[in-house]
PDB file of C-alpha atoms in Angstrom:
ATOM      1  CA  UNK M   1      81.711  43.609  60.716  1.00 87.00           C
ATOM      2  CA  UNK M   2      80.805  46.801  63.057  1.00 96.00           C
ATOM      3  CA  UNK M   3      78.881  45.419  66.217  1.00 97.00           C
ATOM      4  CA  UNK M   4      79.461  49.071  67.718  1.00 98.00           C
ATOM      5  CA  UNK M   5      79.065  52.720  66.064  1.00 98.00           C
ATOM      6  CA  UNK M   6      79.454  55.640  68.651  1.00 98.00           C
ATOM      7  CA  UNK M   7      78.604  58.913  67.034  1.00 98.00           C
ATOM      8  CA  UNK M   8      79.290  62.319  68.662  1.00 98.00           C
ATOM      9  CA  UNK M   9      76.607  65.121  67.558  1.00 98.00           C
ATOM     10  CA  UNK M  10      77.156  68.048  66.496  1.00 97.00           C
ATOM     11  CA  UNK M  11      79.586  68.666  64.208  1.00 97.00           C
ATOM     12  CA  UNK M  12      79.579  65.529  63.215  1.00 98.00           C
ATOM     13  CA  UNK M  13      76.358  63.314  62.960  1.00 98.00           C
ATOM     14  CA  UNK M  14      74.035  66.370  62.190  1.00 98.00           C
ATOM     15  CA  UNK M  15      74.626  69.212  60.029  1.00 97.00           C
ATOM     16  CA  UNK M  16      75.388  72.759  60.861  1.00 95.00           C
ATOM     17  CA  UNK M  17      71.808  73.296  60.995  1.00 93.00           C
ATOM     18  CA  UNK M  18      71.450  70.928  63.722  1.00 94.00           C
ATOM     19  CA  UNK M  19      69.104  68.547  61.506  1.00 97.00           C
ATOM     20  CA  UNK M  20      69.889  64.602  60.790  1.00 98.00           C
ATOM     21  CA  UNK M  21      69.877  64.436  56.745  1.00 98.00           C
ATOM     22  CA  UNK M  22      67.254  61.281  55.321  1.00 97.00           C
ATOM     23  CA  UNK M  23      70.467  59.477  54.058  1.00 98.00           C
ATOM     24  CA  UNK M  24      72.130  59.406  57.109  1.00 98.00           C
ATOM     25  CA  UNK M  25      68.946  58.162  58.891  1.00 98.00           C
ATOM     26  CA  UNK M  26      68.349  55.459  56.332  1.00 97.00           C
ATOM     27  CA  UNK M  27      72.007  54.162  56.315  1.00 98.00           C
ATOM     28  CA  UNK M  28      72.032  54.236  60.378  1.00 98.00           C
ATOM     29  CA  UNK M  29      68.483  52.064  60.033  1.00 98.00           C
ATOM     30  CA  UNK M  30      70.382  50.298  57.726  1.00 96.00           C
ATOM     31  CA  UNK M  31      73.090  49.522  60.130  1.00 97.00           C
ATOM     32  CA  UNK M  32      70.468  48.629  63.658  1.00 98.00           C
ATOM     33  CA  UNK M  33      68.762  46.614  61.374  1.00 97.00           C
ATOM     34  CA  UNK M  34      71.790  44.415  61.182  1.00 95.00           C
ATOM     35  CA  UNK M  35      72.173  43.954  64.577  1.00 97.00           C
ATOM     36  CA  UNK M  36      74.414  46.825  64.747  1.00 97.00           C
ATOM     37  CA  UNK M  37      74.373  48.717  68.274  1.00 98.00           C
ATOM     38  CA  UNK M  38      74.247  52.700  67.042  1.00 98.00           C
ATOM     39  CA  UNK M  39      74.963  54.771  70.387  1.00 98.00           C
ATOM     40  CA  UNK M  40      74.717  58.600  71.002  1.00 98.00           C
ATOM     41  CA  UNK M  41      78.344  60.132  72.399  1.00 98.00           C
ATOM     42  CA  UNK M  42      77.784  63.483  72.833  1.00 98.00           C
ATOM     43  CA  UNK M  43      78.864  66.552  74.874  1.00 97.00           C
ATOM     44  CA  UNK M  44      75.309  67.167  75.454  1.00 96.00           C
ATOM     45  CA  UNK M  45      73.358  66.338  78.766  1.00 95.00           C
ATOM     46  CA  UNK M  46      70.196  63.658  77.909  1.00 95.00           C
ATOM     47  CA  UNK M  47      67.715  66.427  78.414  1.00 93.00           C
ATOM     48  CA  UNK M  48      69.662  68.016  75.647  1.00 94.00           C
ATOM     49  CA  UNK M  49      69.854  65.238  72.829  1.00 96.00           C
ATOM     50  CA  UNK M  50      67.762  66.494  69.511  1.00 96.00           C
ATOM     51  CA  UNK M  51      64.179  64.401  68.934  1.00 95.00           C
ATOM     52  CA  UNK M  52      65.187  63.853  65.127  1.00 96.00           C
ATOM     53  CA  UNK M  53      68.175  61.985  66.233  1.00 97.00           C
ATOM     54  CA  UNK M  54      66.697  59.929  69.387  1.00 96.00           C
ATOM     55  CA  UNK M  55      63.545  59.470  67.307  1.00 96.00           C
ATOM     56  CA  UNK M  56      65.679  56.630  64.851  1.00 97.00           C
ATOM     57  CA  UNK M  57      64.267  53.516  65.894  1.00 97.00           C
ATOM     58  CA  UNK M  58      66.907  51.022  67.706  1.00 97.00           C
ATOM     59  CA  UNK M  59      69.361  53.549  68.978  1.00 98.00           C
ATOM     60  CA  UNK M  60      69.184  52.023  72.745  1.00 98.00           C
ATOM     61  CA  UNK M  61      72.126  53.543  74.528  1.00 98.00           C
ATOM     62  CA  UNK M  62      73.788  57.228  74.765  1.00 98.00           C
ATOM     63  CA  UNK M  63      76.704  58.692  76.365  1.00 98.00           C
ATOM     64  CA  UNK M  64      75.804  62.417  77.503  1.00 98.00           C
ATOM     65  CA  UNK M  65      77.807  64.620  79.046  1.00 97.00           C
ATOM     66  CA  UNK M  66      80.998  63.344  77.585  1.00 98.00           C
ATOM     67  CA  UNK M  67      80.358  60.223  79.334  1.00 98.00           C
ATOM     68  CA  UNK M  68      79.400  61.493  82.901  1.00 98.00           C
ATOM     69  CA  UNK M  69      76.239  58.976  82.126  1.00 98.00           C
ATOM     70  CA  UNK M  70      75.750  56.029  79.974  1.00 98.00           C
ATOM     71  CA  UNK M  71      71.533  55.265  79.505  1.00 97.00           C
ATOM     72  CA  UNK M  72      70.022  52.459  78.369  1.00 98.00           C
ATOM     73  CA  UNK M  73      66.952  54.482  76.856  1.00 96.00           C
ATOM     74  CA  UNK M  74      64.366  51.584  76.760  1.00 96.00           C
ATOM     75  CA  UNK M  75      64.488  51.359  80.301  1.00 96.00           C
ATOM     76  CA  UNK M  76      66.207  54.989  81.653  1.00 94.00           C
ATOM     77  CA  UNK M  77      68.815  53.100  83.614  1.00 96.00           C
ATOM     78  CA  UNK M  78      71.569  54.669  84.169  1.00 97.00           C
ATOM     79  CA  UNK M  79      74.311  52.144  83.567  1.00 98.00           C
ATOM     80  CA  UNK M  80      76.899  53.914  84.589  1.00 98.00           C
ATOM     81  CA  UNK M  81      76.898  57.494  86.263  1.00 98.00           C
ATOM     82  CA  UNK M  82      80.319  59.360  86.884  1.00 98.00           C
ATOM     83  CA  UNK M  83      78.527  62.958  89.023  1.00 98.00           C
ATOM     84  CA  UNK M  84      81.237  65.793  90.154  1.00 98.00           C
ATOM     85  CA  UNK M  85      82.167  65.130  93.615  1.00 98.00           C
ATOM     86  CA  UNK M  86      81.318  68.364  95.789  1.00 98.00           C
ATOM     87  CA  UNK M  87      84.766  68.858  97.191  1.00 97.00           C
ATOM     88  CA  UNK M  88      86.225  69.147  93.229  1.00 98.00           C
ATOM     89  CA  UNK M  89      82.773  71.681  92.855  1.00 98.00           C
ATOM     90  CA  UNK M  90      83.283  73.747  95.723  1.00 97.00           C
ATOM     91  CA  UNK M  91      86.856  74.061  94.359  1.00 98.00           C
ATOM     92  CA  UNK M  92      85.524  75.266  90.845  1.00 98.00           C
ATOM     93  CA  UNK M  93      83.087  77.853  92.416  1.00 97.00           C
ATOM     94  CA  UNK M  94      86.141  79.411  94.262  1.00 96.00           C
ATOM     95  CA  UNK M  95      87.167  80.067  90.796  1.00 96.00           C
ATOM     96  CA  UNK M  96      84.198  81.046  89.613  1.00 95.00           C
ATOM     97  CA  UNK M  97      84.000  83.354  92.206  1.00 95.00           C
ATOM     98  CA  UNK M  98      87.331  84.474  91.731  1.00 95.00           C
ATOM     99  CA  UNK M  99      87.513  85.092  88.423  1.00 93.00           C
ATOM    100  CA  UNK M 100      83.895  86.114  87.603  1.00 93.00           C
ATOM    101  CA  UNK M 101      83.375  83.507  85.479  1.00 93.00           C
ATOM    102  CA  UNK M 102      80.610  82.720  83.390  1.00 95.00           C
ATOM    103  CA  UNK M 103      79.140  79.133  84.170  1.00 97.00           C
ATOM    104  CA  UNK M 104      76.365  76.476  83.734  1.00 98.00           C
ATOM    105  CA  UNK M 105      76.022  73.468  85.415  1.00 98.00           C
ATOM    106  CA  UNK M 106      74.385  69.719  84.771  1.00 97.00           C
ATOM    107  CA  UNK M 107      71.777  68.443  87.105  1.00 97.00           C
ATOM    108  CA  UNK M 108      70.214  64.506  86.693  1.00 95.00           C
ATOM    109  CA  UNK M 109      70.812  65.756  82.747  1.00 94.00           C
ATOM    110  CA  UNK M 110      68.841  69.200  82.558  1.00 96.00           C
ATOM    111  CA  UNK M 111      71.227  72.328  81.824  1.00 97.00           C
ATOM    112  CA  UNK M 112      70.727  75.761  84.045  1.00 98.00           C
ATOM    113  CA  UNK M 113      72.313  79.003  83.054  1.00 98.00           C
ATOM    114  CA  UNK M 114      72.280  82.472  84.197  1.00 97.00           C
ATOM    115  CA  UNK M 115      68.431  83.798  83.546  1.00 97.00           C
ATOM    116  CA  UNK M 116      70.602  86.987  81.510  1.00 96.00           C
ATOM    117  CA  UNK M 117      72.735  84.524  79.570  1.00 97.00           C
ATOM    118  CA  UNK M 118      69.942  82.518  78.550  1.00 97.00           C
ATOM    119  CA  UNK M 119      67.793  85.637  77.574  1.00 97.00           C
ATOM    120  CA  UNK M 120      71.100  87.341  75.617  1.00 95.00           C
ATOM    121  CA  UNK M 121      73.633  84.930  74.584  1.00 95.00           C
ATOM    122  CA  UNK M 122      74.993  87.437  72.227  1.00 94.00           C
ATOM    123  CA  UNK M 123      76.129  89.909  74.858  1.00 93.00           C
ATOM    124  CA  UNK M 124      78.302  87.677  76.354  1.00 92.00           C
ATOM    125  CA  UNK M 125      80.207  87.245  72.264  1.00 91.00           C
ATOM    126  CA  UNK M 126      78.242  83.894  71.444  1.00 92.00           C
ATOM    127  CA  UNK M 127      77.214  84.049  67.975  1.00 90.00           C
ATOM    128  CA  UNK M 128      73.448  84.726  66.726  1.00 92.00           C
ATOM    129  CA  UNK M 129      73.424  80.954  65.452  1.00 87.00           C
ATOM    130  CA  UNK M 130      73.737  79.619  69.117  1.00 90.00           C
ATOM    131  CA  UNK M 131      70.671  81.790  70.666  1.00 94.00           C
ATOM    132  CA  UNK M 132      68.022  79.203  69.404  1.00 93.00           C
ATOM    133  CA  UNK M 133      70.040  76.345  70.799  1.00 93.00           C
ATOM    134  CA  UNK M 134      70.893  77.987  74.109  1.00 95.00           C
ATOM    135  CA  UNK M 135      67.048  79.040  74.182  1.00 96.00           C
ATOM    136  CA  UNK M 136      65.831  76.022  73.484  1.00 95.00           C
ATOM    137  CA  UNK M 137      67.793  73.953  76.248  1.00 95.00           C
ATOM    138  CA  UNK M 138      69.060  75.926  79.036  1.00 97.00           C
ATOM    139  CA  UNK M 139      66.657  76.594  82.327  1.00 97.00           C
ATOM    140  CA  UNK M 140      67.073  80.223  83.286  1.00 98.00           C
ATOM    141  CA  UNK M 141      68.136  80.976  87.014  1.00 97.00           C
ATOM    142  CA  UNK M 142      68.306  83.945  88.633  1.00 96.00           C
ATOM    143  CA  UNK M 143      70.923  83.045  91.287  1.00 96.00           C
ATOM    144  CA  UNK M 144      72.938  80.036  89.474  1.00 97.00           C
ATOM    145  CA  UNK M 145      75.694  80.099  92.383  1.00 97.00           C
ATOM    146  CA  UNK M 146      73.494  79.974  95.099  1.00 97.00           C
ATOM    147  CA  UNK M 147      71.272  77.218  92.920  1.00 98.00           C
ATOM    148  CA  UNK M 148      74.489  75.033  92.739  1.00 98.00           C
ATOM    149  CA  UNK M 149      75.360  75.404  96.333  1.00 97.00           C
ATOM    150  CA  UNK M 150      72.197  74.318  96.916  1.00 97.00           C
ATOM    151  CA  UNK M 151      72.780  71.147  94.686  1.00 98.00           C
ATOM    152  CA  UNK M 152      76.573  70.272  95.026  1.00 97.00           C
ATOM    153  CA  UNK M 153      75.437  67.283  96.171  1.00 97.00           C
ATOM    154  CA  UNK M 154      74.082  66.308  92.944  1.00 96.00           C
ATOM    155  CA  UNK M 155      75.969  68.034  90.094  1.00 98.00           C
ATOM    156  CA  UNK M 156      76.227  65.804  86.840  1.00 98.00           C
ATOM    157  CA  UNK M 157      79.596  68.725  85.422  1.00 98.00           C
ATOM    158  CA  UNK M 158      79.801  72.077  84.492  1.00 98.00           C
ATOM    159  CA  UNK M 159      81.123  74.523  82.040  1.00 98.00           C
ATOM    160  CA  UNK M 160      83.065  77.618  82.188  1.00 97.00           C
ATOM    161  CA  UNK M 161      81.795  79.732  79.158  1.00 96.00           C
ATOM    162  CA  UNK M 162      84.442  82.510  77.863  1.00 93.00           C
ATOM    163  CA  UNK M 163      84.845  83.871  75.180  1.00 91.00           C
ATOM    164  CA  UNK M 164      88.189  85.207  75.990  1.00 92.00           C
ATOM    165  CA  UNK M 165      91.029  83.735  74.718  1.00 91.00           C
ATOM    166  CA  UNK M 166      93.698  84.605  77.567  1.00 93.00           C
ATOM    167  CA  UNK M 167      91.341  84.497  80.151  1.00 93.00           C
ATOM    168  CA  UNK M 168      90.496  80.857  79.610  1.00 94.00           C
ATOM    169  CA  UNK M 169      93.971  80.103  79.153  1.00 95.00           C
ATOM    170  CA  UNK M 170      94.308  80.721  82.973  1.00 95.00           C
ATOM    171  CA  UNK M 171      90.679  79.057  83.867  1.00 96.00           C
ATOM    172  CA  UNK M 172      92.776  75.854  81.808  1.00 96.00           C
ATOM    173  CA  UNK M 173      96.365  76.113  83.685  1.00 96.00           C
ATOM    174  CA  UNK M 174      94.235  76.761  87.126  1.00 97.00           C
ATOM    175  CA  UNK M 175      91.890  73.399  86.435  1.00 97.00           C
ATOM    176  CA  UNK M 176      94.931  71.657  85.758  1.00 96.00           C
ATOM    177  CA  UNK M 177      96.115  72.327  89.837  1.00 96.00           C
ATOM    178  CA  UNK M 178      92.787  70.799  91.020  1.00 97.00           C
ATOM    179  CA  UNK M 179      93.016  66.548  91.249  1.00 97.00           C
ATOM    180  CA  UNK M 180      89.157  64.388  90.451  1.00 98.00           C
ATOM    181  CA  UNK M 181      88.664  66.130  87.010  1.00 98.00           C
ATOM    182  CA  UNK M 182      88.311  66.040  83.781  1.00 98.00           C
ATOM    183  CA  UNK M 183      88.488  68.414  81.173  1.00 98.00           C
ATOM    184  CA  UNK M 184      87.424  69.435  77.516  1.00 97.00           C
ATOM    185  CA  UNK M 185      85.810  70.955  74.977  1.00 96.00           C
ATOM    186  CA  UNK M 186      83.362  70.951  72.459  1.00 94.00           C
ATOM    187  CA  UNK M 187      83.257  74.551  71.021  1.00 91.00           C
ATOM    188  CA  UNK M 188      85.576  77.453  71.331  1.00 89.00           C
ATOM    189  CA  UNK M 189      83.786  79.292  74.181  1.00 92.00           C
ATOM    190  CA  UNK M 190      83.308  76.045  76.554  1.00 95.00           C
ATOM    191  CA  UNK M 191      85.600  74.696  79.261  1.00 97.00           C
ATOM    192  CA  UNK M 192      84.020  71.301  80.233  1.00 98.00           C
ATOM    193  CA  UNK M 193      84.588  70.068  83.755  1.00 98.00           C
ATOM    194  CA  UNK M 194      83.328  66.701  84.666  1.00 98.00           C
ATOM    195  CA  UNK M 195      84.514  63.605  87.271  1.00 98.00           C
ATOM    196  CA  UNK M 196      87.654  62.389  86.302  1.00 98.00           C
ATOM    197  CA  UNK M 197      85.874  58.854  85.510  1.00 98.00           C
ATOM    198  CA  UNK M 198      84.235  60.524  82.852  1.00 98.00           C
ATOM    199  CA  UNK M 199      85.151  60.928  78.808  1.00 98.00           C
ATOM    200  CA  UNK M 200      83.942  59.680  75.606  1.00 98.00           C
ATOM    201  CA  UNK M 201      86.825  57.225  75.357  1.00 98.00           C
ATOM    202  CA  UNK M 202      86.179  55.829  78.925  1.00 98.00           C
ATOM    203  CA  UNK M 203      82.774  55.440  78.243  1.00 98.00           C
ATOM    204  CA  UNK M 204      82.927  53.938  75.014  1.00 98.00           C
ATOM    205  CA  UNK M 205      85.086  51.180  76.699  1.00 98.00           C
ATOM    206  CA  UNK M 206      82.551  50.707  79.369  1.00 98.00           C
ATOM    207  CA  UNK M 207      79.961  50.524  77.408  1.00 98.00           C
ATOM    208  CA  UNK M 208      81.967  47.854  74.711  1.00 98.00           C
ATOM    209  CA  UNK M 209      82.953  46.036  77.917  1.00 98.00           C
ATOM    210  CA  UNK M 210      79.075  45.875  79.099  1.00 98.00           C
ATOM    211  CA  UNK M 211      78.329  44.368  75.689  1.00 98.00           C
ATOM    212  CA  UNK M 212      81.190  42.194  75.353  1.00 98.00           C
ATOM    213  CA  UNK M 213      81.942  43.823  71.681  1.00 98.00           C
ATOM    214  CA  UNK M 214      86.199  44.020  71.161  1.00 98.00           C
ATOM    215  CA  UNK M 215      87.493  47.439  70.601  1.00 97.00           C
ATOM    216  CA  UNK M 216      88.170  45.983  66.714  1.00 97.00           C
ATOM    217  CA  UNK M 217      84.528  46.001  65.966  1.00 97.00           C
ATOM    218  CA  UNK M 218      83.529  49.603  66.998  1.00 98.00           C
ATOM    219  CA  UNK M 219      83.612  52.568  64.797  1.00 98.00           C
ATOM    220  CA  UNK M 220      83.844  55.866  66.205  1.00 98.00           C
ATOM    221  CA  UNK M 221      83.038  59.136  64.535  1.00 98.00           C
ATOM    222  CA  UNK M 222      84.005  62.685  65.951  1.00 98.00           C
ATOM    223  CA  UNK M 223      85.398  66.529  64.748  1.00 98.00           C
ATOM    224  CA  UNK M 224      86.341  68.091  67.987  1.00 97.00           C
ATOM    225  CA  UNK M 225      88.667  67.759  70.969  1.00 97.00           C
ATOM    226  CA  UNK M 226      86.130  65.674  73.750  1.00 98.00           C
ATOM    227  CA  UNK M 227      85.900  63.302  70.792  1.00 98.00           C
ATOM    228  CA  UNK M 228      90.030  62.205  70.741  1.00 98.00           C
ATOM    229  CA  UNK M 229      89.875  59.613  73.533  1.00 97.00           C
ATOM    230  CA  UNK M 230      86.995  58.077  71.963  1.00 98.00           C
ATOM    231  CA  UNK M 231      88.426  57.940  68.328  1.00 98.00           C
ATOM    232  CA  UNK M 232      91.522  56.811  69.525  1.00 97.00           C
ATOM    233  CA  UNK M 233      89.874  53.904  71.320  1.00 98.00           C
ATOM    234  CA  UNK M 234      87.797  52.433  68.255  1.00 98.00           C
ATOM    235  CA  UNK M 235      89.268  49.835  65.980  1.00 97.00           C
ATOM    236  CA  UNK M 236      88.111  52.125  63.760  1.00 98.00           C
ATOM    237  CA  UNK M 237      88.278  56.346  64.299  1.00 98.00           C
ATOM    238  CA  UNK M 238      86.380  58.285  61.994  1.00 98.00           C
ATOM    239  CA  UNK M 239      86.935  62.093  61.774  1.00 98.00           C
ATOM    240  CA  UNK M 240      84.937  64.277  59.460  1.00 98.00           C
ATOM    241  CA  UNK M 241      86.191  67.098  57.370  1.00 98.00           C
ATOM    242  CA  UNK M 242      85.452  69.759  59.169  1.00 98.00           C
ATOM    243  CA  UNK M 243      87.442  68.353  62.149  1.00 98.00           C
ATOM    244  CA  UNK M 244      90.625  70.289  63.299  1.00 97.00           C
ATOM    245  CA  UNK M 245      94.119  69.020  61.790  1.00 98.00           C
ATOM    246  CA  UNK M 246      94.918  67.450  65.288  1.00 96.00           C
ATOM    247  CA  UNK M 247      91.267  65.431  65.256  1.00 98.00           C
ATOM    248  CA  UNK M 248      91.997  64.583  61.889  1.00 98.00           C
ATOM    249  CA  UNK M 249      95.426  63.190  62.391  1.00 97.00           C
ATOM    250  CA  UNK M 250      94.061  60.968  65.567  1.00 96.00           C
ATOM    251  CA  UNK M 251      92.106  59.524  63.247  1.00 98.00           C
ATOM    252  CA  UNK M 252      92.420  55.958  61.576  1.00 97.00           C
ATOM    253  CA  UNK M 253      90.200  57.652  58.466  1.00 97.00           C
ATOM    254  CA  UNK M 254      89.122  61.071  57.718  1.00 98.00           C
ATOM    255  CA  UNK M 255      85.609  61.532  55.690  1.00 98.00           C
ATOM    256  CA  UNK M 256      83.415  64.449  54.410  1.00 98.00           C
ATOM    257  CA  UNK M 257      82.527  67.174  56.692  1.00 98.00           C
ATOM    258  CA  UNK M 258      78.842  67.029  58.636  1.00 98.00           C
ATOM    259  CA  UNK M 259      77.361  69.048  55.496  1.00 98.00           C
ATOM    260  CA  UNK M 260      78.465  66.679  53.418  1.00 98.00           C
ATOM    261  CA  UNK M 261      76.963  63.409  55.060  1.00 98.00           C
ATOM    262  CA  UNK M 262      80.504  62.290  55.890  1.00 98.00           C
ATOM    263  CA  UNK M 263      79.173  60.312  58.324  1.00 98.00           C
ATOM    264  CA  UNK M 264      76.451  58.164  55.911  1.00 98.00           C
ATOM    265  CA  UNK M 265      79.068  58.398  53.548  1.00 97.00           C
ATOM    266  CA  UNK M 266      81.221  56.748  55.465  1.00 98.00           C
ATOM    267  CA  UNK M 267      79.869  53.775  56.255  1.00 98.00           C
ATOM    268  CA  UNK M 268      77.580  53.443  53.094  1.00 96.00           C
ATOM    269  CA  UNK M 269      81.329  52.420  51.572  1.00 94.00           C
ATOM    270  CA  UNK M 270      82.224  50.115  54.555  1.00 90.00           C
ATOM    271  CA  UNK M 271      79.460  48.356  54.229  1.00 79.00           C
ATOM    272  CA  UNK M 272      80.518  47.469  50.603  1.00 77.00           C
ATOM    273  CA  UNK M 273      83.417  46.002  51.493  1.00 78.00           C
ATOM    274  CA  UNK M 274      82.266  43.643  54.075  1.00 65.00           C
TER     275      UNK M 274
END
């Protein structure tokens, strides 16, 4: 029996149109309604996290940020909260700086971008499909590096976004010199930089721990690289379809893609065999 089923986002849960399918909804109601806990683990900050998705009665708890916070969404506690310490942000900036690097960073789970990024993500080589997203979530500034000097105090993470291949090779062998981080990604043109507490997997176990649910009886479902530690930590690791090969071979079980409701899918046959 699953007490636990940790679902990353997009990708994964929702389809490449960013909508949650009915079946999927039904068979997670299906699954709360068993006393199943049915958390959010996404990349995304909370300010972030689609309606349609929070909007499925009995989904209490979400990992954002790849686990910089764990919320119990009843209440809005923050159970546990992993923020970038300013020394390891200060060091980033110097990159930043250095480099002229694209960025965005994460404050108390509301993303800020560039004001010209936000108002053309195309000219920086995003694709049209991520416009509306971007748009739709990211609070123009004019002066982000002066806006997170102003809050390095109180920096959830933050992302390097390049589109260049070599040149984010080097932003990933430089993060790799500086100690109190950790590191992903969710899409091609994203470097994620968060506390070195933080990650999926870590969070997952935190969050089993806080619920007293064994590793055994938690399913995990994911398609990209910030989703490994967390599949690898489940009794049971899910990746879709449309996961890379080295997702898909972390994986206990690999089922249809996000388009295919791989998830649902999933789990409607699980079910059947309990």
């Amino acid at each position: 029996m699953l007490r636990m089923i940790a679902l990353d986002l997009d990708g994964t849960l929702l389809r490449s149109d960013k909508t949650l399918s009915a079946r999927t909804r039904q068979v997670l109601e299906s699954y709360i309604a068993r006393g199943t806990h049915v958390v959010v683990a996404s990349g995304r900050s909370y300010d972030s996290l689609p309606q349609e998705v929070l909007s499925v009665p009995g989904i209490d708890y979400a990992i954002t940020s790849n686990g910089v916070v764990i919320c119990h969404r009843p209440t809005g506690e923050k159970l546990f909260y992993f923020p970038l310490k300013p020394a390891c942000t200060q060091q980033l900036l110097s990159l930043i700086q250095t480099h002229h690097a694209e960025f965005e960073v994460f404050l108390d789970g509301v993303p800020y971008a560039d004001a010209a990024f936000v108002a053309h993500p195309t000219a920086y080589g995003l694709p049209d499909a991520a416009t509306q997203y971007i748009q739709s979530t990211r609070k123009p500034v004019e002066n982000l590096l002066s806006f997170t000097q102003e809050h390095i105090q109180e920096l959830d993470c933050l992302d390097f976004i390049t589109i260049n291949q070599q040149k984010r090779k080097l932003l990933s062998q430089q993060l790799e010199q500086i100690s109190g981080i950790y590191v992903t990604s969710s899409v091609p043109h994203l470097l994620e930089i968060s506390d070195a507490s933080a990650g999926k997997g870590a969070a997952l176990r935190r969050l089993a721990q806080h619920l007293d649910i064994p590793r055994e009886q938690i399913a995990a479902f994911g398609n990209e690289e910030n989703d490994l530690d967390m599949i690898a930590f489940a009794g049971v690791g899910v990746a879709v379809a449309n996961s890379p090969a080295h997702v898909r071979d972390c994986a206990n079980f690999v089922t249809g893609s996000n388009d295919e409701d791989g998830v649902a899918d999933f789990l409607e046959r699980y079910l059947t065999q309990q």
